[in-house]
């Protein structure tokens, strides 16, 4: 075993975090020390240490685990040291199956301080899978206990969120567990101002969320994050019963769904959720809150059609140069006017333009790219030579890495023969480890560069013909197809228009766009 290539995987569990909160030793450092002692006892050379800071439920939420699994599948590691098998996968059966299969197909051993698991030994495999099953069962039990505890706290009037709503700060409850909310005087004034504007208007004028946003931004009142106000933020504030001394539970519970073969998470607003009396004081009186709810119910957003098709060929591509948000299409079907491209954020003064005009400018920019940036044959030859040079450098680094690993393996012989003391052994081992890490990093960097050069050649060969094809057939395509092809060719488009068009004149205000194509640098 000692001549193999081994990695170490460290991850905190929820129980570890609770233990640290009680003042116990930092978990990863303790586990790392234990596994290095195990490696020394088994004469195993650890080439890499992977530390997972997050405690995600699924593999998709654990980037370090994803990287380790990818390397395991490539056969890089002969074994992985871990404190217990439960640290590898605590998610659902799909994730556990992915982990089990990766170790089994690559014949990678799992090494713990008490046992070595061979995934291709039927008894070890059964023991390993049973360990994962028990881990999942324990995780679900802990999660249910935590959820029950959080719900019980909400019903007691305690605030269980990490981030307080605008207008409040989160404070510890004296002589009790948990937190409640305390009004922040300056922000509380703004909350009351927003509710009064929406409920009663200003100087006889009705004030909707867009007008309130303009008013707050004109007064240079910052949001909780220090940015500009937008209508959705105001609507969320007006809907939130926290301002009348209530608490909501499970209004936006996390839900899972499978999209394109991957598990994705979303937090849709629930139609039914629990509302409890809070321990915190109200900022808004009940009468004003009811008036706002009545007005909000009359101004519900239109439901999004499930069969909605793309009508904006530039959808998702055009970026407002002033505020950085994506610009959208505004139709004028009732008046017969042409659709315009606008920045949807009310605080932004970037002027809109007819969508067709911007579309024409984008096509002209693509035509210029075709004219000015056609790839010369010599360019492809240069990139091919670069790839050959990089491959030679990669081969040299791999040879160097192999030599360093042999040197590190021989350290154990010198230790056993008494030539090296433990201190000298560890010093030399760490030095070689640093050299191995440097060589490994250089290998990965060279592989990335080779892949980038190969991709550059491919994109260069495909990009101009795709542009020419788009220009030839553009007028025959529908909006979704135009948008699909444009997104293949363009990363994004910056848009700027400082002045409005002057009515009854033939001269329009200047529009500036900058098209960023998906071509290699």
Short mmCIF file of C-alpha atoms in Angstrom, two decimals:
data_model
loop_
_atom_site.label_atom_id
_atom_site.label_comp_id
_atom_site.label_asym_id
_atom_site.label_seq_id
_atom_site.Cartn_x
_atom_site.Cartn_y
_atom_site.Cartn_z
CA UNK A 1 0.00 0.00 0.00
CA UNK A 2 2.77 2.45 0.82
CA UNK A 3 3.76 2.89 -2.85
CA UNK A 4 0.32 4.07 -3.88
CA UNK A 5 -1.09 7.53 -4.39
CA UNK A 6 -3.41 8.64 -1.58
CA UNK A 7 -5.58 11.64 -0.77
CA UNK A 8 -7.17 12.79 2.47
CA UNK A 9 -10.76 14.10 2.71
CA UNK A 10 -11.89 16.20 5.69
CA UNK A 11 -15.42 17.52 6.27
CA UNK A 12 -17.24 19.02 9.22
CA UNK A 13 -20.59 17.59 10.27
CA UNK A 14 -23.37 19.47 12.04
CA UNK A 15 -22.42 17.70 15.28
CA UNK A 16 -18.83 18.95 14.85
CA UNK A 17 -20.05 22.55 14.61
CA UNK A 18 -22.11 22.12 17.78
CA UNK A 19 -19.09 20.64 19.58
CA UNK A 20 -16.89 23.57 18.48
CA UNK A 21 -19.55 25.97 19.78
CA UNK A 22 -19.14 24.29 23.18
CA UNK A 23 -15.42 25.08 23.08
CA UNK A 24 -14.03 21.77 21.85
CA UNK A 25 -10.99 21.60 19.56
CA UNK A 26 -11.34 22.68 15.91
CA UNK A 27 -12.64 19.59 14.07
CA UNK A 28 -10.68 19.60 10.81
CA UNK A 29 -7.35 20.09 12.62
CA UNK A 30 -8.14 17.20 14.99
CA UNK A 31 -9.20 14.89 12.16
CA UNK A 32 -6.22 15.86 10.03
CA UNK A 33 -3.84 14.97 12.87
CA UNK A 34 -5.59 11.61 13.40
CA UNK A 35 -5.43 10.70 9.70
CA UNK A 36 -1.76 11.68 9.39
CA UNK A 37 -1.03 9.40 12.34
CA UNK A 38 -2.97 6.66 10.52
CA UNK A 39 -0.98 7.29 7.32
CA UNK A 40 2.29 7.10 9.22
CA UNK A 41 1.26 3.85 10.91
CA UNK A 42 0.30 2.31 7.57
CA UNK A 43 3.30 3.90 5.79
CA UNK A 44 1.01 5.72 3.41
CA UNK A 45 2.16 8.88 1.62
CA UNK A 46 -0.62 11.48 1.48
CA UNK A 47 -0.28 13.52 -1.72
CA UNK A 48 -3.26 15.85 -1.30
CA UNK A 49 -5.60 17.03 1.45
CA UNK A 50 -9.16 18.04 0.55
CA UNK A 51 -11.00 20.16 3.13
CA UNK A 52 -14.75 20.69 2.80
CA UNK A 53 -15.84 23.72 4.82
CA UNK A 54 -19.52 23.54 3.90
CA UNK A 55 -21.81 20.81 5.26
CA UNK A 56 -24.06 20.35 2.25
CA UNK A 57 -26.79 17.74 2.04
CA UNK A 58 -25.96 16.77 -1.55
CA UNK A 59 -22.83 16.34 -3.65
CA UNK A 60 -23.94 19.30 -5.79
CA UNK A 61 -23.57 21.54 -2.71
CA UNK A 62 -20.04 20.25 -1.95
CA UNK A 63 -17.54 21.48 -4.59
CA UNK A 64 -14.51 19.85 -2.96
CA UNK A 65 -16.25 16.45 -2.97
CA UNK A 66 -17.12 16.95 -6.64
CA UNK A 67 -13.45 17.56 -7.46
CA UNK A 68 -12.33 14.52 -5.45
CA UNK A 69 -14.91 12.25 -7.12
CA UNK A 70 -13.82 13.44 -10.56
CA UNK A 71 -10.21 12.50 -9.75
CA UNK A 72 -11.32 9.14 -8.30
CA UNK A 73 -13.20 8.37 -11.52
CA UNK A 74 -10.03 9.18 -13.48
CA UNK A 75 -8.10 6.63 -11.39
CA UNK A 76 -5.74 9.21 -9.88
CA UNK A 77 -6.01 7.87 -6.32
CA UNK A 78 -5.34 4.38 -4.98
CA UNK A 79 -7.09 5.24 -1.74
CA UNK A 80 -8.77 8.03 0.23
CA UNK A 81 -8.23 8.56 3.95
CA UNK A 82 -11.32 9.66 5.86
CA UNK A 83 -12.25 9.66 9.55
CA UNK A 84 -15.38 7.60 8.86
CA UNK A 85 -17.21 6.52 5.71
CA UNK A 86 -20.20 8.68 6.68
CA UNK A 87 -18.12 11.78 5.86
CA UNK A 88 -18.13 10.86 2.17
CA UNK A 89 -21.89 10.96 1.52
CA UNK A 90 -24.80 11.82 3.74
CA UNK A 91 -27.25 12.78 1.03
CA UNK A 92 -29.99 10.74 -0.62
CA UNK A 93 -29.58 7.27 -2.09
CA UNK A 94 -28.64 8.71 -5.50
CA UNK A 95 -25.65 10.58 -4.06
CA UNK A 96 -24.62 7.58 -2.00
CA UNK A 97 -24.83 5.42 -5.12
CA UNK A 98 -22.62 7.88 -7.04
CA UNK A 99 -19.98 7.77 -4.31
CA UNK A 100 -20.12 3.98 -3.99
CA UNK A 101 -19.91 3.45 -7.75
CA UNK A 102 -17.00 5.89 -8.18
CA UNK A 103 -14.90 4.02 -5.59
CA UNK A 104 -15.91 0.60 -6.89
CA UNK A 105 -15.30 1.15 -10.61
CA UNK A 106 -11.95 2.86 -10.01
CA UNK A 107 -10.93 0.26 -7.39
CA UNK A 108 -10.13 3.05 -4.92
CA UNK A 109 -9.84 1.98 -1.30
CA UNK A 110 -11.41 3.86 1.62
CA UNK A 111 -9.04 4.05 4.58
CA UNK A 112 -10.31 4.92 8.07
CA UNK A 113 -8.38 4.72 11.38
CA UNK A 114 -10.19 1.46 12.25
CA UNK A 115 -10.73 -0.27 8.89
CA UNK A 116 -9.72 -0.35 5.22
CA UNK A 117 -12.65 -0.81 2.85
CA UNK A 118 -12.06 -2.53 -0.48
CA UNK A 119 -15.10 -1.62 -2.63
CA UNK A 120 -14.58 -4.73 -4.78
CA UNK A 121 -14.77 -7.03 -1.77
CA UNK A 122 -18.43 -8.00 -1.40
CA UNK A 123 -18.30 -7.97 2.41
CA UNK A 124 -16.55 -4.58 2.56
CA UNK A 125 -18.96 -3.23 -0.03
CA UNK A 126 -21.95 -4.35 2.04
CA UNK A 127 -20.44 -2.87 5.21
CA UNK A 128 -19.68 0.40 3.37
CA UNK A 129 -23.20 0.74 1.96
CA UNK A 130 -24.70 -0.06 5.36
CA UNK A 131 -22.58 2.71 6.89
CA UNK A 132 -23.89 5.18 4.29
CA UNK A 133 -27.48 4.05 4.93
CA UNK A 134 -27.13 4.60 8.67
CA UNK A 135 -25.53 7.98 8.04
CA UNK A 136 -28.48 9.04 5.89
CA UNK A 137 -30.93 7.83 8.54
CA UNK A 138 -29.09 9.80 11.24
CA UNK A 139 -29.03 12.90 9.03
CA UNK A 140 -32.79 12.78 8.43
CA UNK A 141 -33.41 12.31 12.16
CA UNK A 142 -31.27 15.34 13.00
CA UNK A 143 -32.94 17.42 10.27
CA UNK A 144 -36.43 16.56 11.56
CA UNK A 145 -35.37 17.43 15.10
CA UNK A 146 -33.97 20.78 13.99
CA UNK A 147 -37.09 21.61 11.97
CA UNK A 148 -39.35 20.77 14.92
CA UNK A 149 -37.19 22.93 17.14
CA UNK A 150 -37.32 25.87 14.72
CA UNK A 151 -41.10 25.60 14.38
CA UNK A 152 -41.48 25.44 18.16
CA UNK A 153 -39.34 28.59 18.47
CA UNK A 154 -41.48 30.42 15.89
CA UNK A 155 -44.65 29.45 17.76
CA UNK A 156 -43.07 30.88 20.91
CA UNK A 157 -42.61 34.16 19.02
CA UNK A 158 -38.84 33.87 18.50
CA UNK A 159 -37.14 34.93 15.28
CA UNK A 160 -35.23 31.98 13.75
CA UNK A 161 -33.92 33.64 10.59
CA UNK A 162 -30.26 34.64 10.23
CA UNK A 163 -30.95 37.92 8.44
CA UNK A 164 -33.45 40.34 10.01
CA UNK A 165 -35.97 42.19 7.79
CA UNK A 166 -35.38 45.84 6.93
CA UNK A 167 -36.33 48.00 9.92
CA UNK A 168 -35.20 45.51 12.58
CA UNK A 169 -32.07 44.09 14.14
CA UNK A 170 -31.71 40.57 15.52
CA UNK A 171 -31.13 40.55 19.31
CA UNK A 172 -30.60 37.81 21.92
CA UNK A 173 -33.54 37.21 24.24
CA UNK A 174 -32.46 38.01 27.83
CA UNK A 175 -32.33 34.99 30.15
CA UNK A 176 -33.62 32.64 27.44
CA UNK A 177 -32.50 30.75 24.35
CA UNK A 178 -33.10 32.20 20.91
CA UNK A 179 -33.46 35.60 19.29
CA UNK A 180 -36.11 38.23 18.67
CA UNK A 181 -36.27 41.48 16.69
CA UNK A 182 -35.75 45.03 17.86
CA UNK A 183 -36.69 48.08 15.70
CA UNK A 184 -33.88 50.21 14.26
CA UNK A 185 -35.25 53.77 14.64
CA UNK A 186 -33.91 55.18 11.33
CA UNK A 187 -35.00 52.18 9.23
CA UNK A 188 -38.33 51.88 11.09
CA UNK A 189 -39.16 55.44 9.97
CA UNK A 190 -38.58 54.40 6.34
CA UNK A 191 -40.82 51.34 6.73
CA UNK A 192 -43.63 53.50 8.12
CA UNK A 193 -43.08 56.04 5.34
CA UNK A 194 -43.38 53.31 2.66
CA UNK A 195 -46.61 51.94 4.17
CA UNK A 196 -48.12 55.43 4.49
CA UNK A 197 -47.24 56.31 0.89
CA UNK A 198 -48.79 53.11 -0.45
CA UNK A 199 -51.88 53.22 1.77
CA UNK A 200 -52.71 56.94 1.67
CA UNK A 201 -50.72 58.38 -1.25
CA UNK A 202 -48.87 61.71 -1.36
CA UNK A 203 -50.57 65.09 -1.87
CA UNK A 204 -53.67 63.36 -3.23
CA UNK A 205 -51.68 61.23 -5.69
CA UNK A 206 -51.80 57.42 -5.60
CA UNK A 207 -48.37 55.94 -4.93
CA UNK A 208 -47.61 52.52 -6.43
CA UNK A 209 -44.45 50.55 -5.82
CA UNK A 210 -42.63 52.08 -8.83
CA UNK A 211 -43.34 55.64 -7.63
CA UNK A 212 -42.27 54.76 -4.09
CA UNK A 213 -39.01 53.37 -5.49
CA UNK A 214 -38.33 56.62 -7.35
CA UNK A 215 -39.13 58.62 -4.24
CA UNK A 216 -36.75 56.61 -2.01
CA UNK A 217 -33.95 56.66 -4.58
CA UNK A 218 -34.40 60.42 -5.15
CA UNK A 219 -34.06 60.91 -1.39
CA UNK A 220 -30.88 58.76 -1.54
CA UNK A 221 -32.17 56.36 1.10
CA UNK A 222 -30.11 53.12 0.88
CA UNK A 223 -31.52 49.62 1.08
CA UNK A 224 -30.37 47.15 3.72
CA UNK A 225 -27.47 46.12 1.46
CA UNK A 226 -26.63 49.73 0.60
CA UNK A 227 -27.93 49.58 -2.98
CA UNK A 228 -30.89 51.06 -4.84
CA UNK A 229 -34.54 50.22 -4.21
CA UNK A 230 -36.50 48.15 -6.73
CA UNK A 231 -40.27 47.40 -6.87
CA UNK A 232 -40.02 43.71 -5.75
CA UNK A 233 -38.29 44.83 -2.53
CA UNK A 234 -41.11 47.25 -1.77
CA UNK A 235 -43.77 44.62 -2.52
CA UNK A 236 -42.08 42.12 -0.19
CA UNK A 237 -41.99 44.75 2.54
CA UNK A 238 -45.69 45.56 2.09
CA UNK A 239 -46.69 41.88 2.21
CA UNK A 240 -44.58 41.04 5.28
CA UNK A 241 -46.65 40.67 8.52
CA UNK A 242 -43.47 40.99 10.59
CA UNK A 243 -44.17 44.74 10.65
CA UNK A 244 -47.39 44.19 12.65
CA UNK A 245 -45.66 41.94 15.17
CA UNK A 246 -46.21 38.59 13.40
CA UNK A 247 -43.86 35.84 12.16
CA UNK A 248 -44.17 33.70 9.02
CA UNK A 249 -43.12 30.05 8.86
CA UNK A 250 -42.50 28.06 5.68
CA UNK A 251 -43.59 30.83 3.31
CA UNK A 252 -40.63 30.03 1.05
CA UNK A 253 -39.64 26.46 1.88
CA UNK A 254 -36.86 24.99 -0.24
CA UNK A 255 -38.15 22.54 -2.84
CA UNK A 256 -36.22 20.14 -5.07
CA UNK A 257 -36.90 19.25 -8.68
CA UNK A 258 -35.00 17.51 -11.45
CA UNK A 259 -34.06 19.75 -14.39
CA UNK A 260 -31.97 18.35 -17.27
CA UNK A 261 -30.97 15.41 -15.10
CA UNK A 262 -29.75 17.61 -12.22
CA UNK A 263 -31.38 18.36 -8.88
CA UNK A 264 -32.13 22.07 -8.54
CA UNK A 265 -33.46 24.04 -5.59
CA UNK A 266 -36.01 26.84 -5.57
CA UNK A 267 -37.99 28.76 -2.95
CA UNK A 268 -41.43 29.48 -4.44
CA UNK A 269 -43.89 31.50 -2.39
CA UNK A 270 -46.35 29.14 -0.71
CA UNK A 271 -50.09 29.81 -0.85
CA UNK A 272 -50.57 28.51 2.67
CA UNK A 273 -48.13 29.05 5.53
CA UNK A 274 -48.22 29.51 9.28
CA UNK A 275 -48.40 32.96 10.91
CA UNK A 276 -47.61 33.30 14.62
CA UNK A 277 -47.51 36.15 17.11
CA UNK A 278 -43.95 37.41 17.56
CA UNK A 279 -42.22 38.67 20.68
CA UNK A 280 -41.03 41.78 18.79
CA UNK A 281 -42.88 45.12 18.71
CA UNK A 282 -44.83 46.19 15.60
CA UNK A 283 -43.77 49.11 13.43
CA UNK A 284 -47.04 49.42 11.44
CA UNK A 285 -50.54 49.69 12.88
CA UNK A 286 -53.04 47.00 11.87
CA UNK A 287 -55.38 49.40 10.03
CA UNK A 288 -52.66 50.67 7.69
CA UNK A 289 -51.47 47.11 7.05
CA UNK A 290 -55.00 45.99 6.08
CA UNK A 291 -55.40 48.93 3.67
CA UNK A 292 -52.11 47.97 1.99
CA UNK A 293 -53.13 44.31 1.69
CA UNK A 294 -56.42 45.30 0.09
CA UNK A 295 -54.65 47.48 -2.48
CA UNK A 296 -52.04 44.79 -3.16
CA UNK A 297 -54.78 42.22 -3.83
CA UNK A 298 -56.17 44.50 -6.55
CA UNK A 299 -52.74 44.83 -8.19
CA UNK A 300 -51.70 41.20 -8.44
CA UNK A 301 -49.01 40.39 -10.98
CA UNK A 302 -50.24 38.54 -14.02
CA UNK A 303 -49.49 34.81 -13.84
CA UNK A 304 -46.72 33.61 -16.12
CA UNK A 305 -48.03 31.40 -18.91
CA UNK A 306 -46.47 27.95 -19.01
CA UNK A 307 -46.60 28.08 -22.80
CA UNK A 308 -44.83 31.44 -22.99
CA UNK A 309 -42.42 31.65 -25.94
CA UNK A 310 -39.46 33.97 -26.45
CA UNK A 311 -40.47 37.11 -28.34
CA UNK A 312 -37.25 39.05 -27.81
CA UNK A 313 -34.40 37.91 -30.11
CA UNK A 314 -31.96 39.75 -27.83
CA UNK A 315 -33.41 38.30 -24.61
CA UNK A 316 -30.78 37.80 -21.90
CA UNK A 317 -28.00 39.37 -23.99
CA UNK A 318 -28.28 43.16 -23.63
CA UNK A 319 -26.80 44.67 -20.45
CA UNK A 320 -27.55 48.20 -19.25
CA UNK A 321 -24.22 50.08 -19.20
CA UNK A 322 -25.40 52.29 -16.34
CA UNK A 323 -26.71 49.84 -13.73
CA UNK A 324 -25.53 46.45 -15.04
CA UNK A 325 -28.98 44.82 -15.18
CA UNK A 326 -30.34 42.91 -18.18
CA UNK A 327 -32.60 44.93 -20.44
CA UNK A 328 -36.03 43.60 -21.43
CA UNK A 329 -38.58 43.96 -24.20
CA UNK A 330 -41.62 46.16 -23.59
CA UNK A 331 -44.48 45.47 -26.03
CA UNK A 332 -47.12 48.03 -27.03
CA UNK A 333 -49.71 45.68 -28.54
CA UNK A 334 -52.69 47.93 -27.69
CA UNK A 335 -51.31 51.13 -29.24
CA UNK A 336 -49.60 49.56 -32.22
CA UNK A 337 -46.22 51.09 -31.36
CA UNK A 338 -43.03 49.17 -31.95
CA UNK A 339 -41.67 47.15 -29.04
CA UNK A 340 -38.85 48.84 -27.16
CA UNK A 341 -35.79 47.64 -25.29
CA UNK A 342 -35.71 49.12 -21.78
CA UNK A 343 -33.90 48.82 -18.47
CA UNK A 344 -36.62 47.54 -16.07
CA UNK A 345 -35.16 49.19 -12.95
CA UNK A 346 -36.89 52.43 -12.11
CA UNK A 347 -33.84 54.20 -10.67
CA UNK A 348 -31.91 53.84 -13.95
CA UNK A 349 -32.05 56.69 -16.50
CA UNK A 350 -30.69 54.74 -19.47
CA UNK A 351 -33.07 55.69 -22.32
CA UNK A 352 -34.98 52.97 -24.19
CA UNK A 353 -34.84 52.35 -27.96
CA UNK A 354 -37.00 50.49 -30.48
CA UNK A 355 -36.03 46.81 -30.29
CA UNK A 356 -35.79 46.52 -34.09
CA UNK A 357 -33.21 49.34 -34.20
CA UNK A 358 -30.98 47.69 -31.60
CA UNK A 359 -31.38 44.36 -33.40
CA UNK A 360 -30.17 45.96 -36.65
CA UNK A 361 -27.15 47.45 -34.88
CA UNK A 362 -26.24 44.02 -33.45
CA UNK A 363 -26.37 42.42 -36.92
CA UNK A 364 -24.18 45.21 -38.30
CA UNK A 365 -21.67 44.56 -35.50
CA UNK A 366 -21.62 40.83 -36.35
CA UNK A 367 -21.06 41.70 -40.02
CA UNK A 368 -18.08 43.84 -38.99
CA UNK A 369 -16.67 40.93 -36.98
CA UNK A 370 -16.92 38.68 -40.04
CA UNK A 371 -15.19 41.32 -42.15
CA UNK A 372 -12.39 42.22 -39.74
CA UNK A 373 -11.69 39.08 -37.73
CA UNK A 374 -11.66 36.22 -40.20
CA UNK A 375 -9.10 33.70 -38.97
CA UNK A 376 -5.95 33.44 -41.10
CA UNK A 377 -4.53 29.96 -41.83
CA UNK A 378 -1.22 30.92 -40.18
CA UNK A 379 -3.06 31.50 -36.89
CA UNK A 380 -4.18 27.87 -36.73
CA UNK A 381 -0.59 26.70 -37.41
CA UNK A 382 0.72 28.86 -34.53
CA UNK A 383 -1.87 27.45 -32.12
CA UNK A 384 -1.04 23.87 -33.22
CA UNK A 385 2.65 24.51 -32.50
CA UNK A 386 1.72 25.94 -29.08
CA UNK A 387 -0.21 22.75 -28.25
CA UNK A 388 2.80 20.58 -29.15
CA UNK A 389 5.09 22.68 -26.93
CA UNK A 390 2.62 22.46 -24.03
CA UNK A 391 2.34 18.67 -24.44
CA UNK A 392 6.15 18.34 -24.25
CA UNK A 393 6.20 20.45 -21.09
CA UNK A 394 3.42 18.29 -19.62
CA UNK A 395 5.37 15.11 -20.31
CA UNK A 396 8.45 16.57 -18.55
CA UNK A 397 6.40 17.58 -15.51
CA UNK A 398 4.78 14.15 -15.27
CA UNK A 399 8.25 12.52 -15.35
CA UNK A 400 9.42 14.94 -12.65
CA UNK A 401 6.36 14.13 -10.51
CA UNK A 402 7.00 10.39 -10.83
CA UNK A 403 10.61 10.88 -9.66
CA UNK A 404 9.52 12.96 -6.66
CA UNK A 405 6.97 10.33 -5.63
CA UNK A 406 9.63 7.64 -5.73
CA UNK A 407 11.87 9.79 -3.56
CA UNK A 408 9.09 10.29 -1.03
CA UNK A 409 8.36 6.55 -0.90
CA UNK A 410 12.03 5.85 -0.17
CA UNK A 411 11.86 8.09 2.93
CA UNK A 412 10.06 5.32 4.83
CA UNK A 413 12.98 2.94 4.17
CA UNK A 414 15.42 5.51 5.58
CA UNK A 415 13.18 5.97 8.61
CA UNK A 416 12.98 2.21 9.22
CA UNK A 417 16.76 1.85 8.89
CA UNK A 418 17.28 4.58 11.50
CA UNK A 419 19.12 6.84 9.07
CA UNK A 420 16.43 9.49 9.54
CA UNK A 421 14.96 10.54 12.84
CA UNK A 422 11.22 11.23 12.97
CA UNK A 423 11.83 15.00 12.88
CA UNK A 424 14.17 14.75 9.88
CA UNK A 425 11.74 12.37 8.17
CA UNK A 426 8.83 14.79 8.61
CA UNK A 427 10.94 17.74 7.46
CA UNK A 428 12.10 15.93 4.29
CA UNK A 429 8.60 14.54 3.72
CA UNK A 430 7.05 18.02 3.90
CA UNK A 431 9.68 19.41 1.53
CA UNK A 432 9.00 16.68 -1.01
CA UNK A 433 5.27 17.11 -0.50
CA UNK A 434 5.57 20.82 -1.40
CA UNK A 435 7.55 19.91 -4.51
CA UNK A 436 4.96 17.25 -5.43
CA UNK A 437 2.13 19.75 -4.94
CA UNK A 438 3.96 22.29 -7.13
CA UNK A 439 4.52 19.70 -9.86
CA UNK A 440 0.90 18.51 -9.62
CA UNK A 441 -0.36 22.10 -9.87
CA UNK A 442 1.89 22.67 -12.87
CA UNK A 443 0.50 19.52 -14.53
CA UNK A 444 -3.08 20.64 -13.97
CA UNK A 445 -2.24 24.11 -15.28
CA UNK A 446 -0.64 22.68 -18.42
CA UNK A 447 -3.66 20.42 -19.00
CA UNK A 448 -5.96 23.44 -18.72
CA UNK A 449 -3.81 25.39 -21.18
CA UNK A 450 -3.78 22.52 -23.66
CA UNK A 451 -7.55 22.19 -23.39
CA UNK A 452 -7.94 25.98 -23.83
CA UNK A 453 -5.74 25.99 -26.95
CA UNK A 454 -7.63 23.05 -28.44
CA UNK A 455 -10.93 24.77 -27.70
CA UNK A 456 -9.58 28.01 -29.19
CA UNK A 457 -8.80 26.26 -32.46
CA UNK A 458 -12.25 24.69 -32.56
CA UNK A 459 -14.06 27.96 -31.81
CA UNK A 460 -11.98 29.86 -34.37
CA UNK A 461 -12.80 27.29 -36.99
CA UNK A 462 -16.54 27.40 -36.23
CA UNK A 463 -17.24 31.01 -35.23
CA UNK A 464 -16.99 32.90 -38.54
CA UNK A 465 -19.04 30.33 -40.53
CA UNK A 466 -21.75 30.49 -37.85
CA UNK A 467 -21.82 34.29 -38.10
CA UNK A 468 -22.12 34.14 -41.87
CA UNK A 469 -24.91 31.57 -41.62
CA UNK A 470 -26.83 33.75 -39.16
CA UNK A 471 -26.56 36.83 -41.39
CA UNK A 472 -27.78 34.84 -44.41
CA UNK A 473 -30.87 33.28 -42.79
CA UNK A 474 -31.71 35.80 -40.01
CA UNK A 475 -34.85 37.19 -41.64
CA UNK A 476 -36.29 33.68 -42.09
CA UNK A 477 -35.93 32.68 -38.40
CA UNK A 478 -38.44 33.14 -35.58
CA UNK A 479 -37.52 34.95 -32.34
CA UNK A 480 -36.61 31.83 -30.27
CA UNK A 481 -34.27 30.52 -32.98
CA UNK A 482 -32.66 33.95 -33.44
CA UNK A 483 -32.10 34.15 -29.70
CA UNK A 484 -30.61 30.64 -29.56
CA UNK A 485 -28.05 31.29 -32.30
CA UNK A 486 -27.17 34.78 -31.03
CA UNK A 487 -26.43 33.29 -27.59
CA UNK A 488 -24.07 30.80 -29.24
CA UNK A 489 -22.14 33.67 -30.83
CA UNK A 490 -22.42 36.52 -28.31
CA UNK A 491 -21.48 36.61 -24.64
CA UNK A 492 -23.29 39.90 -23.94
CA UNK A 493 -24.03 43.34 -25.39
CA UNK A 494 -23.51 46.65 -23.55
CA UNK A 495 -26.18 49.27 -24.26
CA UNK A 496 -26.11 53.03 -23.58
CA UNK A 497 -28.40 55.88 -24.63
CA UNK A 498 -27.97 59.13 -22.74
CA UNK A 499 -30.66 61.32 -24.34
CA UNK A 500 -34.26 60.91 -25.47
CA UNK A 501 -35.30 61.33 -29.09
CA UNK A 502 -36.61 64.81 -29.91
CA UNK A 503 -40.20 64.59 -31.27
CA UNK A 504 -40.94 65.71 -34.83
CA UNK A 505 -37.29 65.62 -35.90
CA UNK A 506 -35.60 63.19 -38.24
CA UNK A 507 -32.51 62.92 -36.09
CA UNK A 508 -32.62 60.36 -33.25
CA UNK A 509 -30.45 60.47 -30.14
CA UNK A 510 -27.21 58.49 -30.32
CA UNK A 511 -27.27 54.85 -29.22
CA UNK A 512 -24.03 53.09 -28.22
CA UNK A 513 -23.71 49.30 -28.18
CA UNK A 514 -20.68 47.08 -27.69
CA UNK A 515 -20.99 43.45 -28.77
CA UNK A 516 -18.78 40.93 -26.93
CA UNK A 517 -18.50 37.83 -29.14
CA UNK A 518 -17.73 34.35 -27.80
CA UNK A 519 -14.39 34.19 -29.57
CA UNK A 520 -11.06 33.31 -27.94
CA UNK A 521 -8.87 36.17 -26.78
#
